Coordinates of C-alpha atoms in Angstrom, one line a residue:
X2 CA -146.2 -143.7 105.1
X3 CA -149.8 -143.3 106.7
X4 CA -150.4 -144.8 110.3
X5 CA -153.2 -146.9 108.4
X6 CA -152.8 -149.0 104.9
X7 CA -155.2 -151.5 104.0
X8 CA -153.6 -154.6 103.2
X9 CA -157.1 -156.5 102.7
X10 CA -158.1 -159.8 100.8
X11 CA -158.8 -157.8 97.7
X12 CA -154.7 -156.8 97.4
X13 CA -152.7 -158.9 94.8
X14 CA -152.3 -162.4 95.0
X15 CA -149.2 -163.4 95.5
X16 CA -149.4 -166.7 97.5
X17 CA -147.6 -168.6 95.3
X18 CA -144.0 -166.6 96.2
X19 CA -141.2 -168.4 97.3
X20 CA -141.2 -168.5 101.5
X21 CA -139.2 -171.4 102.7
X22 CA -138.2 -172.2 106.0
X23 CA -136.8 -169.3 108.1
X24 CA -132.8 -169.0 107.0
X25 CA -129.7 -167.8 109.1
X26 CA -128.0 -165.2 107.3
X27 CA -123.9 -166.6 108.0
X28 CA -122.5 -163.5 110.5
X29 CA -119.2 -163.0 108.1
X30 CA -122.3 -161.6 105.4
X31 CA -123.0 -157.7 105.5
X32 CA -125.6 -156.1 107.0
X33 CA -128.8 -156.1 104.6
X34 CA -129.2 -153.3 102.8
X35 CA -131.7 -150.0 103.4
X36 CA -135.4 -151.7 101.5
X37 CA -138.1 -149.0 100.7
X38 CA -141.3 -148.7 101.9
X39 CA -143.1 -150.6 98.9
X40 CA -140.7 -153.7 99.3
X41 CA -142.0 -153.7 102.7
X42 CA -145.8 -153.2 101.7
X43 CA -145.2 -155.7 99.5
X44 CA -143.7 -158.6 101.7
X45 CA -146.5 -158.0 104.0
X46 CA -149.1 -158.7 101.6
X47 CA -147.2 -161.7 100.5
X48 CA -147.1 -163.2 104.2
X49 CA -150.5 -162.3 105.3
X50 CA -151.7 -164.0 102.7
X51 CA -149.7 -167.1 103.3
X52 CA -151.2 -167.2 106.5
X53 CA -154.6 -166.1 106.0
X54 CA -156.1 -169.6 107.2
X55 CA -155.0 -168.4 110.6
X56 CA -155.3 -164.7 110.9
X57 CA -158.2 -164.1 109.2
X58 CA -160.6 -167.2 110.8
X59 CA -159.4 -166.1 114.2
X60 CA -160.2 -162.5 113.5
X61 CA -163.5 -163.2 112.5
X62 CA -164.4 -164.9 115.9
X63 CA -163.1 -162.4 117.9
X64 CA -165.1 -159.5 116.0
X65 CA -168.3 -161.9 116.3
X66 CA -167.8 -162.2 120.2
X67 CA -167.9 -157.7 120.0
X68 CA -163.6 -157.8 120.6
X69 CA -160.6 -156.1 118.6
X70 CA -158.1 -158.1 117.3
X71 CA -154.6 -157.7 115.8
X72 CA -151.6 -159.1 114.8
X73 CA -148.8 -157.6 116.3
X74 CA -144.9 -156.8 117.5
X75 CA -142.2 -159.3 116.0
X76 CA -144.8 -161.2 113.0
X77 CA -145.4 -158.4 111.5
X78 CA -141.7 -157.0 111.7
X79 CA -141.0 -160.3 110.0
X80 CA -143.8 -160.2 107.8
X81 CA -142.5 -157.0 106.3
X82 CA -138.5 -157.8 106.0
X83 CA -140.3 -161.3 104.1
X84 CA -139.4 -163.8 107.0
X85 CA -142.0 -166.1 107.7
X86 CA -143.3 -167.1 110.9
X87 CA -144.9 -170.0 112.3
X88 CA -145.1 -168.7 115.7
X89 CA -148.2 -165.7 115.6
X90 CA -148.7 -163.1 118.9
X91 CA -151.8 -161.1 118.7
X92 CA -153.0 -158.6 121.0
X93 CA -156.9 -158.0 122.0
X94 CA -159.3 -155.9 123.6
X95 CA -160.8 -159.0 125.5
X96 CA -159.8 -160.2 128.8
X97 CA -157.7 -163.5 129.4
X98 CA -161.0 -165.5 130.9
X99 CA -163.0 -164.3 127.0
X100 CA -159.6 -165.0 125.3
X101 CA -159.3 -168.6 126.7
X102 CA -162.9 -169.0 126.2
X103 CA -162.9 -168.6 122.5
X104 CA -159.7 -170.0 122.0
X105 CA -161.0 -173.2 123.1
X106 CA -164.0 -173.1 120.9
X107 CA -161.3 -173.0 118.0
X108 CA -158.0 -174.3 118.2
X109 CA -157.0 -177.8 119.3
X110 CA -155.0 -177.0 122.8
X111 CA -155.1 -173.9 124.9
X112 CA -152.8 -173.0 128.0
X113 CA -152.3 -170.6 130.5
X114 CA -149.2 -170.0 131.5
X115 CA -149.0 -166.4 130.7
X116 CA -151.8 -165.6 131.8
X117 CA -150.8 -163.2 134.3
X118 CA -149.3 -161.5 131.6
X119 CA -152.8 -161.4 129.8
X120 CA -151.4 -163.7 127.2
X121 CA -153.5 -167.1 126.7
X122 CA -151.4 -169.7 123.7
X123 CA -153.0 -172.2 121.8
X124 CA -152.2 -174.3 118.6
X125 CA -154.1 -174.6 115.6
X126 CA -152.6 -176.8 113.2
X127 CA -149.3 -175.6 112.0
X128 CA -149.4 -172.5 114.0
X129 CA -148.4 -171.5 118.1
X130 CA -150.8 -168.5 118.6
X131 CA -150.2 -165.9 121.6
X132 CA -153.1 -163.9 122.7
X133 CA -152.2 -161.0 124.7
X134 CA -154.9 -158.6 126.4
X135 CA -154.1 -154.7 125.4
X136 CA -151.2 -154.0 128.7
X137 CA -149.5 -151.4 129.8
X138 CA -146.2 -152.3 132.3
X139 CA -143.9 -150.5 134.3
X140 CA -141.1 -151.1 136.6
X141 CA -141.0 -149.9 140.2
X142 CA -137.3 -148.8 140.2
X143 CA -136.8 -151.6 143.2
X144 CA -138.1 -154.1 141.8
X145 CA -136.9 -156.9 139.6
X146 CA -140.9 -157.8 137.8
X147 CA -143.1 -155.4 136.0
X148 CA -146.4 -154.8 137.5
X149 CA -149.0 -155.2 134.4
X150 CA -152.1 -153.5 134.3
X151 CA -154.7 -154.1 130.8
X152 CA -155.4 -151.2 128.9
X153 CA -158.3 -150.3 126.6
X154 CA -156.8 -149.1 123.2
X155 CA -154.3 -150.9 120.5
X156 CA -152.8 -147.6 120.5
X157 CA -151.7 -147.5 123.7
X158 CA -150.5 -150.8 123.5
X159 CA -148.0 -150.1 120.8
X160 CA -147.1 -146.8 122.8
X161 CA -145.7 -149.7 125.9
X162 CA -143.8 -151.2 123.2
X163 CA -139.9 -151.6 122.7
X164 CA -138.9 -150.4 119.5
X165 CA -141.3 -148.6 116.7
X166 CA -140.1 -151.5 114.3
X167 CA -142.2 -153.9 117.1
X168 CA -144.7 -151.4 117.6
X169 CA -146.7 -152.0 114.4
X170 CA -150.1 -154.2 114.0
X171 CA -152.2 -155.4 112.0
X172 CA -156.0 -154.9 112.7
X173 CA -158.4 -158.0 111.9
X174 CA -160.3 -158.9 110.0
X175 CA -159.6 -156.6 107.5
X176 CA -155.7 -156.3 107.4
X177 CA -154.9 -152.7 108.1
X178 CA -152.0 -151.7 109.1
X179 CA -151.2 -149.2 112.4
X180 CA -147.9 -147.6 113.0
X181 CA -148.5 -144.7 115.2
X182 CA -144.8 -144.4 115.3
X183 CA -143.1 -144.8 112.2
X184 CA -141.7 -148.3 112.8
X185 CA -142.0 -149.0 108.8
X186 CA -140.4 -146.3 107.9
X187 CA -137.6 -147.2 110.5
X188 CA -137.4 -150.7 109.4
X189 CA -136.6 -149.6 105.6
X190 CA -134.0 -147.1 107.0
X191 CA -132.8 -150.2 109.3
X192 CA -132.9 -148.1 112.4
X193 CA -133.7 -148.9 116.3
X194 CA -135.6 -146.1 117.7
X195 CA -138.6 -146.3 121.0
X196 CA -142.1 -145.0 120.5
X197 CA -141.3 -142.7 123.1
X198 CA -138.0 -141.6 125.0
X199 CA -135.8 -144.0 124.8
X200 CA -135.2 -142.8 129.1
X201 CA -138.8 -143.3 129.5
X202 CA -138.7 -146.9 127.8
X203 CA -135.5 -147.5 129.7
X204 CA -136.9 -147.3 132.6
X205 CA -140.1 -148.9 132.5
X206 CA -138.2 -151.8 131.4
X207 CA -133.8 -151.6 131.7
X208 CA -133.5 -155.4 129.6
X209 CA -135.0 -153.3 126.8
X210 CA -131.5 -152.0 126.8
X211 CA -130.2 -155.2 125.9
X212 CA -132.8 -155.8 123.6
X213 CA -132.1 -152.9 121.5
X214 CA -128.2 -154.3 120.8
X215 CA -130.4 -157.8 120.4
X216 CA -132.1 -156.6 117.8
X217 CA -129.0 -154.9 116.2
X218 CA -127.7 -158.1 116.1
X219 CA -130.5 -159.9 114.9
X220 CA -131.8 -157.7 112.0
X221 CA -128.5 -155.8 111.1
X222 CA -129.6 -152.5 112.1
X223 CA -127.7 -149.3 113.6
X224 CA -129.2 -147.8 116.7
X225 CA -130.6 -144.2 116.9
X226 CA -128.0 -141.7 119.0
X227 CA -130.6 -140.4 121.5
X228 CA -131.1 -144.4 122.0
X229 CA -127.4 -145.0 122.5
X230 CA -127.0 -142.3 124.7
X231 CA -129.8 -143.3 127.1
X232 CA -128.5 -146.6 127.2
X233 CA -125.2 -145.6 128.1
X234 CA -126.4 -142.6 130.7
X235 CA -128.7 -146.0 132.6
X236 CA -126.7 -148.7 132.4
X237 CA -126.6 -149.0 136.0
X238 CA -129.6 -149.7 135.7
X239 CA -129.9 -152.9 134.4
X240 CA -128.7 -154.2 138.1
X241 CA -132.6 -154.4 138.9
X242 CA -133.0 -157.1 136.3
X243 CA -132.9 -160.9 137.0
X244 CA -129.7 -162.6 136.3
X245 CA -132.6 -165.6 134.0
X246 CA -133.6 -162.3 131.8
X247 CA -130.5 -161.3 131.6
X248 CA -128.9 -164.5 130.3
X249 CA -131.6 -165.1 128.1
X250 CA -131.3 -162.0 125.9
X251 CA -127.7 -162.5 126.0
X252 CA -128.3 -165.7 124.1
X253 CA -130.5 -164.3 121.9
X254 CA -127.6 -161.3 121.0
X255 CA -124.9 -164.2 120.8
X256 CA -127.2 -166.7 118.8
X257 CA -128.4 -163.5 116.3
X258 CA -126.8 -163.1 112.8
X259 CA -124.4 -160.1 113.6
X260 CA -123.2 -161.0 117.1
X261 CA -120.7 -158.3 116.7
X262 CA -123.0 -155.0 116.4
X263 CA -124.8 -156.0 119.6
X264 CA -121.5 -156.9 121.4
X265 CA -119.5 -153.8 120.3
X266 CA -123.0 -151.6 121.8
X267 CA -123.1 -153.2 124.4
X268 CA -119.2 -152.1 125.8
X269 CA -119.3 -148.6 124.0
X270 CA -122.5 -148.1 126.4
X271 CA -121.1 -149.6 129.1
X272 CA -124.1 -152.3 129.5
X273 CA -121.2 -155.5 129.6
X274 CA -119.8 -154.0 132.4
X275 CA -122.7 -154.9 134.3
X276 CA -123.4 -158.1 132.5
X277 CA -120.6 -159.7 131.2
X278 CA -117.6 -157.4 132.5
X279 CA -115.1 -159.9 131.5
X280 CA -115.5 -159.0 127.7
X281 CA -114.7 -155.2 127.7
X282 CA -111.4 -156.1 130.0
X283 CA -110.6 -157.1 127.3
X284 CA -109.5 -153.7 125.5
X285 CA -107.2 -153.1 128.2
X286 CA -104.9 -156.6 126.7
X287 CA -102.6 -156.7 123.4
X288 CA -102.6 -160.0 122.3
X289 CA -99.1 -162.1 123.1
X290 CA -98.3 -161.9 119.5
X291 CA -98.6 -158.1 119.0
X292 CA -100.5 -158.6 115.6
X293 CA -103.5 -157.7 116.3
X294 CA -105.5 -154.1 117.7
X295 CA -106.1 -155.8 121.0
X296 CA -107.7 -159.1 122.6
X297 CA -111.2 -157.4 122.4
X298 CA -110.6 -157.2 118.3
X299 CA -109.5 -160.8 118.3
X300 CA -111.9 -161.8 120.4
X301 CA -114.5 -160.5 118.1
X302 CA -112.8 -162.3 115.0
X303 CA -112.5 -165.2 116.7
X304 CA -116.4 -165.5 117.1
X305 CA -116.8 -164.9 113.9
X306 CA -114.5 -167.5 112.1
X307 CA -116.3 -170.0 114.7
X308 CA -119.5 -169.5 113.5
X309 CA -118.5 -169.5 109.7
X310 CA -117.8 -173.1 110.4
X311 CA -120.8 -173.8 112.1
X312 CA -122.0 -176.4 109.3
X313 CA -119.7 -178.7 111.2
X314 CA -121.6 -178.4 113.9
X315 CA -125.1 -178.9 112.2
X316 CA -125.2 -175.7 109.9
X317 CA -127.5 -173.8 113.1
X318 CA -126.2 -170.8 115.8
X319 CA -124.4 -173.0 118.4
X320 CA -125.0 -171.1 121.8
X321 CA -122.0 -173.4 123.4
X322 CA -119.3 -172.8 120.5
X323 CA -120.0 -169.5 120.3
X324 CA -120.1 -168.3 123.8
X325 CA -116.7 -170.8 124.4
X326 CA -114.7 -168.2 121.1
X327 CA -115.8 -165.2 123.3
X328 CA -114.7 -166.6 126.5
X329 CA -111.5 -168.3 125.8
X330 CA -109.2 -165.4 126.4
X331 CA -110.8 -163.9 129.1
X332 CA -108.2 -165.1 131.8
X333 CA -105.5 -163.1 130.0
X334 CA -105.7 -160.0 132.3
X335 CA -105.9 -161.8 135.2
X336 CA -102.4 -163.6 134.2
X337 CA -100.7 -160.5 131.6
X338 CA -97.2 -160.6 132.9
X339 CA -94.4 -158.2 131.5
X340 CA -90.9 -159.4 130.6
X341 CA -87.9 -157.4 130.7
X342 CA -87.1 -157.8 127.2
X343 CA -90.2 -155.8 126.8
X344 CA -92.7 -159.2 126.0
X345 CA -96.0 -160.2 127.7
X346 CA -96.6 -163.6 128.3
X347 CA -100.1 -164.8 129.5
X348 CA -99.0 -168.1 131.1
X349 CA -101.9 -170.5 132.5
X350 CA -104.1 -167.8 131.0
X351 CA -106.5 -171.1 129.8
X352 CA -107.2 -172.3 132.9
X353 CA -107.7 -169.2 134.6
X354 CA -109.9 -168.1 132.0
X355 CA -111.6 -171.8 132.5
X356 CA -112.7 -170.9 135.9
X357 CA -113.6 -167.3 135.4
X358 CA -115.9 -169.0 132.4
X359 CA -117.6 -171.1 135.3
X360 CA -117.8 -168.6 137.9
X361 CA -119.8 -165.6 135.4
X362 CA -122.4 -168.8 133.8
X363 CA -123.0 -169.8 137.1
X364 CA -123.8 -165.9 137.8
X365 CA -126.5 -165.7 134.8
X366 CA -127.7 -169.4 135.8
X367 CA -126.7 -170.9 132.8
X368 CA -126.9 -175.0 133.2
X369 CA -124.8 -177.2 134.6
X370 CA -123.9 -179.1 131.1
X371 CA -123.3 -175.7 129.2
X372 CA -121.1 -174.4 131.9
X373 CA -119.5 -177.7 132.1
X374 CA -119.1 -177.6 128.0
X375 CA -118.0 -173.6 127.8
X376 CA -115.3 -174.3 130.5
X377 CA -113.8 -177.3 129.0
X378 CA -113.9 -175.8 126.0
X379 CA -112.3 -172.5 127.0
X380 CA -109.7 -174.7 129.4
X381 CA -108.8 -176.8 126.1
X382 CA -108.5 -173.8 123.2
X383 CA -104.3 -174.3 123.8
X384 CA -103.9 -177.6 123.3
X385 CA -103.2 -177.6 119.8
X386 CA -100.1 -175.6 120.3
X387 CA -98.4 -178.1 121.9
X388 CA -98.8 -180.4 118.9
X389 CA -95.8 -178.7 116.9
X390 CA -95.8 -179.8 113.4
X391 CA -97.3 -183.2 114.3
X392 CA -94.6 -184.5 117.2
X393 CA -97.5 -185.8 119.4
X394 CA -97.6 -189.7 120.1
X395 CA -100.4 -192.1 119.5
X396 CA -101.1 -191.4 123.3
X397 CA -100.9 -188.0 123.2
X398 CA -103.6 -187.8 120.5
X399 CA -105.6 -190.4 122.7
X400 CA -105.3 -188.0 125.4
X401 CA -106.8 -185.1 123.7
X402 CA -110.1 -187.2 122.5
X403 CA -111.0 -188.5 126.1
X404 CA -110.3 -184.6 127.7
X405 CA -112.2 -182.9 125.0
X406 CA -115.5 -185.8 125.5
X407 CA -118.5 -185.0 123.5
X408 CA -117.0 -181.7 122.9
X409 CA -114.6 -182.7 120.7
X410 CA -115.9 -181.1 117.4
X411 CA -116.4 -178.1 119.4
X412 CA -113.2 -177.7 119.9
X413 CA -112.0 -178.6 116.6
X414 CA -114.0 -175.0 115.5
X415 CA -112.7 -173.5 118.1
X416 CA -109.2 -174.1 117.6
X417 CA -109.0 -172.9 113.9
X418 CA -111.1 -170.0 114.5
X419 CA -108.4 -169.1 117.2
X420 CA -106.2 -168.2 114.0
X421 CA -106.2 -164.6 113.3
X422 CA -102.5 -164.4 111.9
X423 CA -102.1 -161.9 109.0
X424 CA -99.3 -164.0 107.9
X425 CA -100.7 -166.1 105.3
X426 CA -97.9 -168.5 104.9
X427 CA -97.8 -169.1 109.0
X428 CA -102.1 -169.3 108.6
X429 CA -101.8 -172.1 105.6
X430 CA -99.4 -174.0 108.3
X431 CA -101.4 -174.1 111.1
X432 CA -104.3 -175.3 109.0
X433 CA -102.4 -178.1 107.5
X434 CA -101.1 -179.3 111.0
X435 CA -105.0 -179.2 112.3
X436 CA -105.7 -181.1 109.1
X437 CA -103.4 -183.5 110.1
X438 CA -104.3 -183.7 113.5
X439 CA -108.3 -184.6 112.8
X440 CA -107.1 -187.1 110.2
X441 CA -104.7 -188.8 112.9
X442 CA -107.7 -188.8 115.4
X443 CA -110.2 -190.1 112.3
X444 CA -107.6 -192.9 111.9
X445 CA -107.5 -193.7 115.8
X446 CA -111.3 -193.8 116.0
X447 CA -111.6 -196.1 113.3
X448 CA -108.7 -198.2 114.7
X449 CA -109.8 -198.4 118.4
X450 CA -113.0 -196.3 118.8
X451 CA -111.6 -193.4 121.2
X452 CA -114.8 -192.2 121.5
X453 CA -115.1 -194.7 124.5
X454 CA -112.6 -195.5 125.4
X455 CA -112.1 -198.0 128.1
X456 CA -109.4 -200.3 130.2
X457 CA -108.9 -203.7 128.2
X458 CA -110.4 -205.3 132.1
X459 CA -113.2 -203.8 133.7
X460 CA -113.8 -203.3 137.8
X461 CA -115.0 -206.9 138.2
X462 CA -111.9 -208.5 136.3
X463 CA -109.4 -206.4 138.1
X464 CA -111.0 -207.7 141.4
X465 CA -111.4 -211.6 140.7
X466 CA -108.0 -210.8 139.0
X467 CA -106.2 -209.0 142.3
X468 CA -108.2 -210.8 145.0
X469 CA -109.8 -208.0 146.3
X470 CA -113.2 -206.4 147.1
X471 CA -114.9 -203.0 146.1
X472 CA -113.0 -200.2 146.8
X473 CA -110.1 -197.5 146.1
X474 CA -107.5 -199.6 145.0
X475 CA -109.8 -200.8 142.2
X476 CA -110.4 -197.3 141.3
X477 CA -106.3 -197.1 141.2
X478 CA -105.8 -200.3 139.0
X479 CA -108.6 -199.1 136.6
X480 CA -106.7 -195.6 136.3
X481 CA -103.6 -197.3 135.5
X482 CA -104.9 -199.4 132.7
X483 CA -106.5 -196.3 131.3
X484 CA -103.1 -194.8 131.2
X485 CA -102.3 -198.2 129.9
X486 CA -104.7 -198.1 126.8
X487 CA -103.8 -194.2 126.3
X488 CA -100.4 -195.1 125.9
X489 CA -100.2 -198.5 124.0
X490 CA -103.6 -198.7 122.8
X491 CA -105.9 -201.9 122.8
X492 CA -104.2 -204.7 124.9
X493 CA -105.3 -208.3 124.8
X494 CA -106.5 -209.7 127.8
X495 CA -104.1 -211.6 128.3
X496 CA -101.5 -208.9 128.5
X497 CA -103.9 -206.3 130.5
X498 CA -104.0 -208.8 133.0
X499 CA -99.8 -209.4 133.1
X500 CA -99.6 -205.5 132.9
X501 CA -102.1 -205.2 135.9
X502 CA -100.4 -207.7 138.0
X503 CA -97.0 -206.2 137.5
X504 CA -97.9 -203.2 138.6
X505 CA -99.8 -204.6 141.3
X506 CA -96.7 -206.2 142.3
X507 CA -94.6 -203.2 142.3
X508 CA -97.1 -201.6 144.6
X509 CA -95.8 -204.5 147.1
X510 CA -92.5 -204.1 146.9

């Protein structure tokens, strides 16, 4: 394909296509298949023409003010594999303070944040625009920022870029296309490949390491060998990186439609020993059951059948219930134990695995209420087992409500997708006893609303009820009717208040 195709006004109009809202491909699906060159051509024309309001206005005031102007890196990736965006970057020859100025005379807000990036945003109706100043960047091998200077040329700001698939524009007004690099032709192949040496980009930048197994994850793609080898020869080097950066391309990988491409590149390269070590441990483990490869393979499936029941959690990636499937088995090396009858047991293996969960978010500075969701989630994933074929009491059920919280449904996915048995008979049983499990807790919650659940008296009535003031033996008598109402369920008042003072009266004694 030439660097340069004309994708003007004048092309075919094809605006009234179908483009709806953005969709997740389910991860279970296959990768897409290879697209010609034509297909891509022609998805372009179809999207820059559905947003033509935008592009083309705003490339008319730029050339009128004497500056170039082009749409660039992931809209027009998206453009050509027929994903429509909402959220538009563009790339200039003006300076932020020429950006910012004409941006105000046009759109309804502007802001600055990025601005010592180049990049000024504003919004103009429907669309977030990005307008970044032609840049080159480079790391100092120290240093954990890149140091930006502005170039001159759009072609040497595609030659800073990532990948040749984000290294493509398109110049306004006017609509031509530049690839310099070939990125169209590696987006029909469905290939990740740099502009330049993949050692060069590496080290500009290491997280564009990361991003390439990102981006395998996100678009489906394999990732050129000279680009795997670099990766794996400078791992190492994504120590310079900040742990934020880090963590927030790791979400993106997990969050993407094919988690597993980007996962499995990132241990073959030896990246997650740097990042998430905890995951390529893994391969060292066989599984307690001996039916599957390894804990790494299970792992892997495990994620998978979680997100293939994500419509119960909203029908969107779920960072939390995803993350918790690839962390729930991590505390089995640190607890493997061999038998003499030849077994392996993995005892306490949830808990440990709980607080090595905790202890590697806090590392990549994850919140406080996702690490406190992962953890309980991870801490939780046995549970079920020790429901048998439905021998758990009233209480016991009550029980595993209040501990699993708001993460209840969570761990509901979790817990099925924790089946990987090849034995269909012993898979068909588990599902019927988890069956029968959420009906039990539906019927609970409708009886007595476990979803708060409380002591039949609260702090004032034990008090005017014991004689007592504020203090820890309220906090004792409130535990003891919760334990109460776990175990009996909903008590009048009357009896609450007999129960309490019993048991206050046995504390006498």
């Amino acid at each position: 394909m030439p660097d340069r195709v004309d994708l003007g006004a004048e092309g075919p109009d094809v605006r009234d296509s179908a483009f709806g809202a953005l969709e997740w491909t389910p991860v279970s699906a296959t990768p897409p298949a290879p697209r010609t060159v034509v297909e891509l051509q022609q998805n372009a024309v179809t999207e820059l023409e559905r947003i033509a309001p935008v592009v083309d206005d705003l490339g008319e005031v730029f050339a009128a003010a004497g500056f170039e102007l082009a749409l660039v890196g992931g809209p027009v990736r998206d453009a050509m594999l027929g994903r429509p965006h909402h959220d538009l970057d563009f790339t200039t020859s003006a300076r932020p303070d020429d950006t910012e100025r004409l941006l105000k005379g046009w759109s309804e807000a502007t802001w600055d944040m990025g601005r010592e990036f180049g990049t000024i945003g504003c919004r103009k109706g429907p669309w977030t625009v990005e307008v970044t100043t032609y840049r080159s960047e480079a790391y100092d091998p120290t240093s954990r920022k890149p140091s930006v200077d502005f170039g001159d040329s759009l072609d040497g700001d595609l030659g800073r870029r990532d990948f040749t698939v984000n290294a493509m524009a398109v110049r306004l007004p006017g609509r031509v296309v530049e690839d310099p690099y070939g990125g169209v032709v590696d987006l029909a192949q469905g290939l990740i490949r740099t502009p330049g040496t993949p050692e060069s980009s590496f080290s500009d930048d290491p997280l564009r390491m990361m991003r390439a197994a990102r981006f395998a994850a996100q678009l489906g793609f394999d990732v050129a060998p000279e680009v795997v080898a670099a990766m794996t020869a400078m791992a190492g080097r994504i120590e310079i990186i900040s742990a934020e950066r880090v963590r927030d391309e790791l979400v993106k990988l997990i969050c993407a439609p094919y988690p597993r491409l980007g996962l499995t590149l990132l241990v073959d390269t030896g990246l997650a020993a740097h990042v998430l070590p905890e995951l390529p441990a893994l391969r060292l483990e066989r599984d307690e059951h001996h039916r599957h490869k390894d804990v790494y393979e299970h792992t892997l499936t495990v994620l998978e059948q979680a997100i293939d029941q994500e419509d119960r959690l909203g029908g969107r990636p779920d960072f939390v219930s995803r993350f918790a499937a690839l962390m729930h088995d991590v505390g089995k090396p640190r607890t493997r134990r061999f038998l003499e009858d030849g077994s392996v047991t993995f005892h306490h293996h949830d808990v440990v695995g709980a607080k090595t969960t905790r202890k590697r978010m806090q590392a990549l500075r994850f919140s406080k209420d996702e690490i406190d969701a992962v953890a309980k989630l991870v801490e939780l994933h046995l549970r079920f087992h020790g429901y048998g074929s439905g021998e758990w009491t009233d209480s016991a059920v009550r029980r595993y409500v209040r501990d699993a919280g708001d993460q209840l449904e969570r761990l509901h996915v979790l817990t099925r997708a924790d089946s990987t048995t090849r034995n269909r008979r012993k898979a068909e049983q588990l599902r019927r006893t988890y069956d029968d499990l959420e009906a039990r807790i539906a019927r609970l919650q409708e009886q007595e609303e476990l979803d708060a659940i409380r002591p039949d008296l609260d702090g004032n009535q034990i008090m005017s009820l014991l004689g007592i003031g504020p203090g820890r033996e309220v906090g004792d008598a409130y535990r003891f009717l919760l334990e109460l109402r776990l175990d009996r369920g909903p008590l009048s008042e009357e009896e609450a208040a007999a129960e309490l003072r019993s048991w206050w009266e046995s504390r006498r004694d």
